[in-house]
Amino acid sequence: MNRAILITYPDKYVIEEADELAKAAGYEPSKVLTQDYLSRARFGVGAGKAEEVAKLVKETSADVVIFDSKLKTTQAYNLAELCHVEVKDREKIILEIFAKRATTSEAKLQVQLAELEYELPKAKNRVRMAKRGEQPGFFGLGKYEVDIYVRMMKKRVVVLKEKVREVENRRELFRRRRDSQKFPTLALAGYTAAGKTTLFNRLTGETKEVDAGVFTTLAPTTRAIMINGRKVLITDTVGFISNLPAYMIEAFKSTLEEVSLATAVLLLIDASQPEKKFLRSYDSSVQTLGDLQVAPSKTLVLLNKCDLTDKETIEQRKMMVGPDAIPVSSKTGYGINQLHDAIDAKLQGRDAEMKQVLAR
Ligand SMILES: Nc1nc2c(ncn2[C@@H]2O[C@H](COP(=O)(O)OP(=O)(O)OP(=O)(O)O)[C@@H](O)[C@H]2O)c(=O)[nH]1
Ligand SMILES: [Mg+2]
């Protein structure tokens, strides 16, 4: 495994998540450095901290520096020059995990597109720098070759977008066929590792891969289930994470549309997490659902993993997210009957709304 120096914020849970992300991408953080602000102009961190990073890289013979925030091209370049190793920011790490985990052709395409969207502005910037003579020898290329490289990338983005659109169209056709059968659809959504696939398996009797690590599921799966005598289609989806940039959501649009277009969304939160981490994953999930234009009235909040916590904590968590939240355990099956009833009630509400609309 590649050894890394991890730069992140001084918050226990933020450090924990950054460490998990680094490991999932195949790096072993041997030292963690923290700073309140990771947006200093020259190196992301302050100059003194940057010197410290360089020293640690040397001492630990690290192969890479991981920066748990966004880095501009110049900042990454300056830091890499100072440390003599590659510097990767949070987005890059997430992309590397996605690339490792993508198994379906759709997921692979989406990841490739996201990778290019990530690289393109950086490459453009390198062209500007090369032209000003600030950064000669990018990949050993001269400024004209860099120009050609950028043009090639732009072409690839166009080709990939076209392919992704084809996949989107296919998915759209699928969905229309499904919709024509008029079955209500449920989407499982939530922070990565909240337990979506575990719940999906429990509700459908499937055996899809479940793992303690981040981003186990990248491609959606839909199955039909019976909820209190009613046929419902349920879809497992890719997990959320805080600070997911817009172009990544865009690249995974066809997947996330399963959430946007669902009749109701089951939002899973791992209720066994410490309060601060719980709130962080709840807030970021709610924000992502907002970005996906899911109305709050469509959402059922599930407090998952309640087998790992006590009644008192569950009550506290309910006060934070709303009294209608349903405690469940996807692992033991606790609360599943109550969940069935809540889904049924949500869908009945929708039936009534549909009738009203039709009667107008
Ligand atoms: N104790 C306990 N563990 C659970 C429960 N639900 C899920 N887990 C565990 O939590 C981890 C993550 O579960 P997954 O179902 O893979 O989570 P996910 O939300 O699908 O994660 P991604 O696909 O990465 O977004 C696994 O180790 C599960 O065994 C639960 O109710 N109780
Ligand atoms: Mg999953």
mmCIF file of N, CA and C in Angstrom, residues 96-172:
data_model
loop_
_atom_site.group_PDB
_atom_site.id
_atom_site.type_symbol
_atom_site.label_atom_id
_atom_site.label_comp_id
_atom_site.label_asym_id
_atom_site.label_seq_id
_atom_site.Cartn_x
_atom_site.Cartn_y
_atom_site.Cartn_z
ATOM 1 N N GLU A 96 -10.684 8.199 -7.536
ATOM 2 C CA GLU A 96 -9.898 6.960 -7.574
ATOM 3 C C GLU A 96 -10.682 5.801 -6.958
ATOM 4 N N ILE A 97 -11.439 6.094 -5.881
ATOM 5 C CA ILE A 97 -12.254 5.035 -5.272
ATOM 6 C C ILE A 97 -13.331 4.596 -6.274
ATOM 7 N N PHE A 98 -14.000 5.591 -6.867
ATOM 8 C CA PHE A 98 -15.037 5.277 -7.849
ATOM 9 C C PHE A 98 -14.460 4.411 -8.965
ATOM 10 N N ALA A 99 -13.280 4.783 -9.450
ATOM 11 C CA ALA A 99 -12.671 4.055 -10.567
ATOM 12 C C ALA A 99 -12.384 2.606 -10.162
ATOM 13 N N LYS A 100 -11.956 2.423 -8.917
ATOM 14 C CA LYS A 100 -11.668 1.067 -8.444
ATOM 15 C C LYS A 100 -12.931 0.229 -8.291
ATOM 16 N N ARG A 101 -14.019 0.895 -7.889
ATOM 17 C CA ARG A 101 -15.237 0.157 -7.543
ATOM 18 C C ARG A 101 -16.210 -0.005 -8.710
ATOM 19 N N ALA A 102 -16.004 0.774 -9.781
ATOM 20 C CA ALA A 102 -16.974 0.727 -10.883
ATOM 21 C C ALA A 102 -16.892 -0.619 -11.588
ATOM 22 N N THR A 103 -17.977 -1.363 -11.598
ATOM 23 C CA THR A 103 -17.942 -2.670 -12.250
ATOM 24 C C THR A 103 -18.837 -2.709 -13.484
ATOM 25 N N THR A 104 -19.953 -1.995 -13.456
ATOM 26 C CA THR A 104 -20.831 -2.028 -14.632
ATOM 27 C C THR A 104 -20.308 -1.041 -15.683
ATOM 28 N N SER A 105 -20.707 -1.264 -16.935
ATOM 29 C CA SER A 105 -20.208 -0.376 -17.989
ATOM 30 C C SER A 105 -20.744 1.034 -17.771
ATOM 31 N N GLU A 106 -21.956 1.139 -17.238
ATOM 32 C CA GLU A 106 -22.528 2.460 -16.978
ATOM 33 C C GLU A 106 -21.690 3.205 -15.938
ATOM 34 N N ALA A 107 -21.384 2.528 -14.830
ATOM 35 C CA ALA A 107 -20.607 3.174 -13.778
ATOM 36 C C ALA A 107 -19.224 3.566 -14.293
ATOM 37 N N LYS A 108 -18.630 2.694 -15.122
ATOM 38 C CA LYS A 108 -17.296 3.001 -15.662
ATOM 39 C C LYS A 108 -17.321 4.261 -16.522
ATOM 40 N N LEU A 109 -18.349 4.358 -17.355
ATOM 41 C CA LEU A 109 -18.501 5.544 -18.209
ATOM 42 C C LEU A 109 -18.651 6.802 -17.363
ATOM 43 N N GLN A 110 -19.499 6.694 -16.347
ATOM 44 C CA GLN A 110 -19.767 7.852 -15.494
ATOM 45 C C GLN A 110 -18.495 8.301 -14.786
ATOM 46 N N VAL A 111 -17.694 7.323 -14.356
ATOM 47 C CA VAL A 111 -16.445 7.660 -13.672
ATOM 48 C C VAL A 111 -15.462 8.312 -14.640
ATOM 49 N N GLN A 112 -15.378 7.757 -15.853
ATOM 50 C CA GLN A 112 -14.467 8.348 -16.843
ATOM 51 C C GLN A 112 -14.822 9.802 -17.130
ATOM 52 N N LEU A 113 -16.139 10.041 -17.243
ATOM 53 C CA LEU A 113 -16.580 11.409 -17.512
ATOM 54 C C LEU A 113 -16.216 12.326 -16.339
ATOM 55 N N ALA A 114 -16.474 11.858 -15.132
ATOM 56 C CA ALA A 114 -16.151 12.674 -13.955
ATOM 57 C C ALA A 114 -14.647 12.941 -13.894
ATOM 58 N N GLU A 115 -13.836 11.939 -14.251
ATOM 59 C CA GLU A 115 -12.373 12.118 -14.236
ATOM 60 C C GLU A 115 -11.945 13.219 -15.205
ATOM 61 N N LEU A 116 -12.548 13.173 -16.396
ATOM 62 C CA LEU A 116 -12.186 14.186 -17.385
ATOM 63 C C LEU A 116 -12.642 15.578 -16.962
ATOM 64 N N GLU A 117 -13.843 15.635 -16.391
ATOM 65 C CA GLU A 117 -14.353 16.933 -15.921
ATOM 66 C C GLU A 117 -13.438 17.492 -14.832
ATOM 67 N N TYR A 118 -12.839 16.581 -14.073
ATOM 68 C CA TYR A 118 -11.917 16.996 -13.020
ATOM 69 C C TYR A 118 -10.606 17.495 -13.629
ATOM 70 N N GLU A 119 -10.117 16.776 -14.642
ATOM 71 C CA GLU A 119 -8.809 17.085 -15.221
ATOM 72 C C GLU A 119 -8.830 18.306 -16.142
ATOM 73 N N LEU A 120 -9.949 18.483 -16.846
ATOM 74 C CA LEU A 120 -9.963 19.495 -17.910
ATOM 75 C C LEU A 120 -9.600 20.908 -17.442
ATOM 76 N N PRO A 121 -10.274 21.435 -16.419
ATOM 77 C CA PRO A 121 -9.905 22.802 -15.999
ATOM 78 C C PRO A 121 -8.458 22.866 -15.527
ATOM 79 N N LYS A 122 -7.967 21.769 -14.949
ATOM 80 C CA LYS A 122 -6.587 21.754 -14.477
ATOM 81 C C LYS A 122 -5.635 21.797 -15.675
ATOM 82 N N ALA A 123 -5.949 21.026 -16.705
ATOM 83 C CA ALA A 123 -5.098 21.000 -17.897
ATOM 84 C C ALA A 123 -5.095 22.368 -18.574
ATOM 85 N N LYS A 124 -6.290 22.981 -18.624
ATOM 86 C CA LYS A 124 -6.387 24.321 -19.241
ATOM 87 C C LYS A 124 -5.482 25.290 -18.504
ATOM 88 N N ASN A 125 -5.517 25.177 -17.195
ATOM 89 C CA ASN A 125 -4.709 26.051 -16.372
ATOM 90 C C ASN A 125 -3.213 25.822 -16.627
ATOM 91 N N ARG A 126 -2.855 24.541 -16.821
ATOM 92 C CA ARG A 126 -1.450 24.224 -17.087
ATOM 93 C C ARG A 126 -1.005 24.829 -18.412
ATOM 94 N N VAL A 127 -1.939 24.857 -19.388
ATOM 95 C CA VAL A 127 -1.606 25.471 -20.673
ATOM 96 C C VAL A 127 -1.286 26.945 -20.456
ATOM 97 N N ARG A 128 -2.153 27.597 -19.680
ATOM 98 C CA ARG A 128 -1.925 29.020 -19.392
ATOM 99 C C ARG A 128 -0.575 29.219 -18.726
ATOM 100 N N MET A 129 -0.278 28.331 -17.752
ATOM 101 C CA MET A 129 0.987 28.455 -17.038
ATOM 102 C C MET A 129 2.171 28.185 -17.964
ATOM 103 N N ALA A 130 2.018 27.152 -18.801
ATOM 104 C CA ALA A 130 3.111 26.801 -19.713
ATOM 105 C C ALA A 130 3.368 27.958 -20.667
ATOM 106 N N LYS A 131 2.281 28.612 -21.106
ATOM 107 C CA LYS A 131 2.418 29.714 -22.058
ATOM 108 C C LYS A 131 3.123 30.900 -21.415
ATOM 109 N N ARG A 132 2.884 31.056 -20.128
ATOM 110 C CA ARG A 132 3.565 32.158 -19.428
ATOM 111 C C ARG A 132 4.964 31.736 -19.006
ATOM 112 N N GLY A 133 5.307 30.491 -19.327
ATOM 113 C CA GLY A 133 6.642 29.989 -18.994
ATOM 114 C C GLY A 133 6.813 29.670 -17.521
ATOM 115 N N GLU A 134 5.673 29.522 -16.808
ATOM 116 C CA GLU A 134 5.762 29.278 -15.359
ATOM 117 C C GLU A 134 5.956 27.828 -15.009
ATOM 118 N N GLN A 135 5.456 26.952 -15.900
ATOM 119 C CA GLN A 135 5.527 25.537 -15.545
ATOM 120 C C GLN A 135 5.963 24.725 -16.755
ATOM 121 N N PRO A 136 7.235 24.845 -17.105
ATOM 122 C CA PRO A 136 7.681 24.081 -18.259
ATOM 123 C C PRO A 136 7.722 22.602 -17.902
ATOM 124 N N GLY A 137 7.642 21.783 -18.923
ATOM 125 C CA GLY A 137 7.854 20.351 -18.713
ATOM 126 C C GLY A 137 6.716 19.634 -18.019
ATOM 127 N N PHE A 138 5.485 20.115 -18.204
ATOM 128 C CA PHE A 138 4.343 19.361 -17.694
ATOM 129 C C PHE A 138 4.244 18.064 -18.490
ATOM 130 N N PHE A 139 4.354 16.933 -17.831
ATOM 131 C CA PHE A 139 4.423 15.614 -18.477
ATOM 132 C C PHE A 139 5.532 15.580 -19.524
ATOM 133 N N GLY A 140 6.527 16.437 -19.399
ATOM 134 C CA GLY A 140 7.591 16.511 -20.399
ATOM 135 C C GLY A 140 7.112 17.125 -21.703
ATOM 136 N N LEU A 141 5.975 17.797 -21.670
ATOM 137 C CA LEU A 141 5.437 18.355 -22.911
ATOM 138 C C LEU A 141 5.754 19.835 -23.036
ATOM 139 N N GLY A 142 5.953 20.272 -24.266
ATOM 140 C CA GLY A 142 6.122 21.704 -24.518
ATOM 141 C C GLY A 142 4.770 22.351 -24.603
ATOM 142 N N LYS A 143 4.735 23.688 -24.734
ATOM 143 C CA LYS A 143 3.423 24.352 -24.652
ATOM 144 C C LYS A 143 2.477 23.984 -25.793
ATOM 145 N N TYR A 144 3.039 23.704 -27.000
ATOM 146 C CA TYR A 144 2.135 23.366 -28.113
ATOM 147 C C TYR A 144 1.518 21.998 -27.899
ATOM 148 N N GLU A 145 2.360 21.069 -27.403
ATOM 149 C CA GLU A 145 1.837 19.723 -27.133
ATOM 150 C C GLU A 145 0.761 19.770 -26.039
ATOM 151 N N VAL A 146 0.970 20.634 -25.050
ATOM 152 C CA VAL A 146 -0.016 20.759 -23.976
ATOM 153 C C VAL A 146 -1.338 21.239 -24.558
ATOM 154 N N ASP A 147 -1.224 22.184 -25.499
ATOM 155 C CA ASP A 147 -2.404 22.685 -26.191
ATOM 156 C C ASP A 147 -3.164 21.554 -26.871
ATOM 157 N N ILE A 148 -2.412 20.708 -27.553
ATOM 158 C CA ILE A 148 -3.020 19.587 -28.276
ATOM 159 C C ILE A 148 -3.662 18.624 -27.280
ATOM 160 N N TYR A 149 -2.965 18.403 -26.171
ATOM 161 C CA TYR A 149 -3.462 17.506 -25.119
ATOM 162 C C TYR A 149 -4.824 17.994 -24.613
ATOM 163 N N VAL A 150 -4.922 19.296 -24.368
ATOM 164 C CA VAL A 150 -6.190 19.858 -23.879
ATOM 165 C C VAL A 150 -7.286 19.698 -24.916
ATOM 166 N N ARG A 151 -6.915 19.924 -26.185
ATOM 167 C CA ARG A 151 -7.929 19.786 -27.228
ATOM 168 C C ARG A 151 -8.428 18.338 -27.314
ATOM 169 N N MET A 152 -7.492 17.398 -27.141
ATOM 170 C CA MET A 152 -7.853 15.980 -27.162
ATOM 171 C C MET A 152 -8.819 15.655 -26.014
ATOM 172 N N MET A 153 -8.500 16.231 -24.854
ATOM 173 C CA MET A 153 -9.358 15.978 -23.689
ATOM 174 C C MET A 153 -10.764 16.500 -23.927
ATOM 175 N N LYS A 154 -10.842 17.700 -24.505
ATOM 176 C CA LYS A 154 -12.159 18.290 -24.761
ATOM 177 C C LYS A 154 -12.965 17.389 -25.685
ATOM 178 N N LYS A 155 -12.279 16.835 -26.691
ATOM 179 C CA LYS A 155 -12.974 15.948 -27.629
ATOM 180 C C LYS A 155 -13.496 14.723 -26.893
ATOM 181 N N ARG A 156 -12.675 14.195 -26.008
ATOM 182 C CA ARG A 156 -13.062 12.997 -25.255
ATOM 183 C C ARG A 156 -14.271 13.272 -24.360
ATOM 184 N N VAL A 157 -14.289 14.480 -23.777
ATOM 185 C CA VAL A 157 -15.448 14.851 -22.947
ATOM 186 C C VAL A 157 -16.722 14.804 -23.790
ATOM 187 N N VAL A 158 -16.625 15.348 -25.015
ATOM 188 C CA VAL A 158 -17.804 15.376 -25.891
ATOM 189 C C VAL A 158 -18.248 13.948 -26.201
ATOM 190 N N VAL A 159 -17.282 13.083 -26.554
ATOM 191 C CA VAL A 159 -17.604 11.697 -26.899
ATOM 192 C C VAL A 159 -18.232 10.978 -25.699
ATOM 193 N N LEU A 160 -17.617 11.162 -24.529
ATOM 194 C CA LEU A 160 -18.119 10.484 -23.324
ATOM 195 C C LEU A 160 -19.504 10.975 -22.942
ATOM 196 N N LYS A 161 -19.710 12.289 -23.072
ATOM 197 C CA LYS A 161 -21.030 12.841 -22.729
ATOM 198 C C LYS A 161 -22.097 12.221 -23.621
ATOM 199 N N GLU A 162 -21.725 12.038 -24.882
ATOM 200 C CA GLU A 162 -22.633 11.420 -25.838
ATOM 201 C C GLU A 162 -22.987 9.991 -25.378
ATOM 202 N N LYS A 163 -21.947 9.257 -24.981
ATOM 203 C CA LYS A 163 -22.175 7.869 -24.535
ATOM 204 C C LYS A 163 -23.017 7.826 -23.263
ATOM 205 N N VAL A 164 -22.704 8.738 -22.343
ATOM 206 C CA VAL A 164 -23.472 8.786 -21.094
ATOM 207 C C VAL A 164 -24.932 9.118 -21.406
ATOM 208 N N ARG A 165 -25.120 10.002 -22.396
ATOM 209 C CA ARG A 165 -26.498 10.351 -22.773
ATOM 210 C C ARG A 165 -27.239 9.121 -23.300
ATOM 211 N N GLU A 166 -26.512 8.287 -24.078
ATOM 212 C CA GLU A 166 -27.136 7.056 -24.578
ATOM 213 C C GLU A 166 -27.620 6.184 -23.417
ATOM 214 N N VAL A 167 -26.739 6.058 -22.413
ATOM 215 C CA VAL A 167 -27.096 5.241 -21.248
ATOM 216 C C VAL A 167 -28.301 5.856 -20.546
ATOM 217 N N GLU A 168 -28.278 7.186 -20.449
ATOM 218 C CA GLU A 168 -29.394 7.889 -19.799
ATOM 219 C C GLU A 168 -30.701 7.612 -20.547
ATOM 220 N N ASN A 169 -30.600 7.649 -21.882
ATOM 221 C CA ASN A 169 -31.809 7.402 -22.684
ATOM 222 C C ASN A 169 -32.341 5.995 -22.455
ATOM 223 N N ARG A 170 -31.393 5.039 -22.382
ATOM 224 C CA ARG A 170 -31.804 3.654 -22.168
ATOM 225 C C ARG A 170 -32.514 3.538 -20.818
ATOM 226 N N ARG A 171 -31.923 4.189 -19.814
ATOM 227 C CA ARG A 171 -32.489 4.154 -18.474
ATOM 228 C C ARG A 171 -33.875 4.816 -18.467
ATOM 229 N N GLU A 172 -33.973 5.909 -19.235
ATOM 230 C CA GLU A 172 -35.236 6.642 -19.334
ATOM 231 C C GLU A 172 -36.335 5.737 -19.937
#
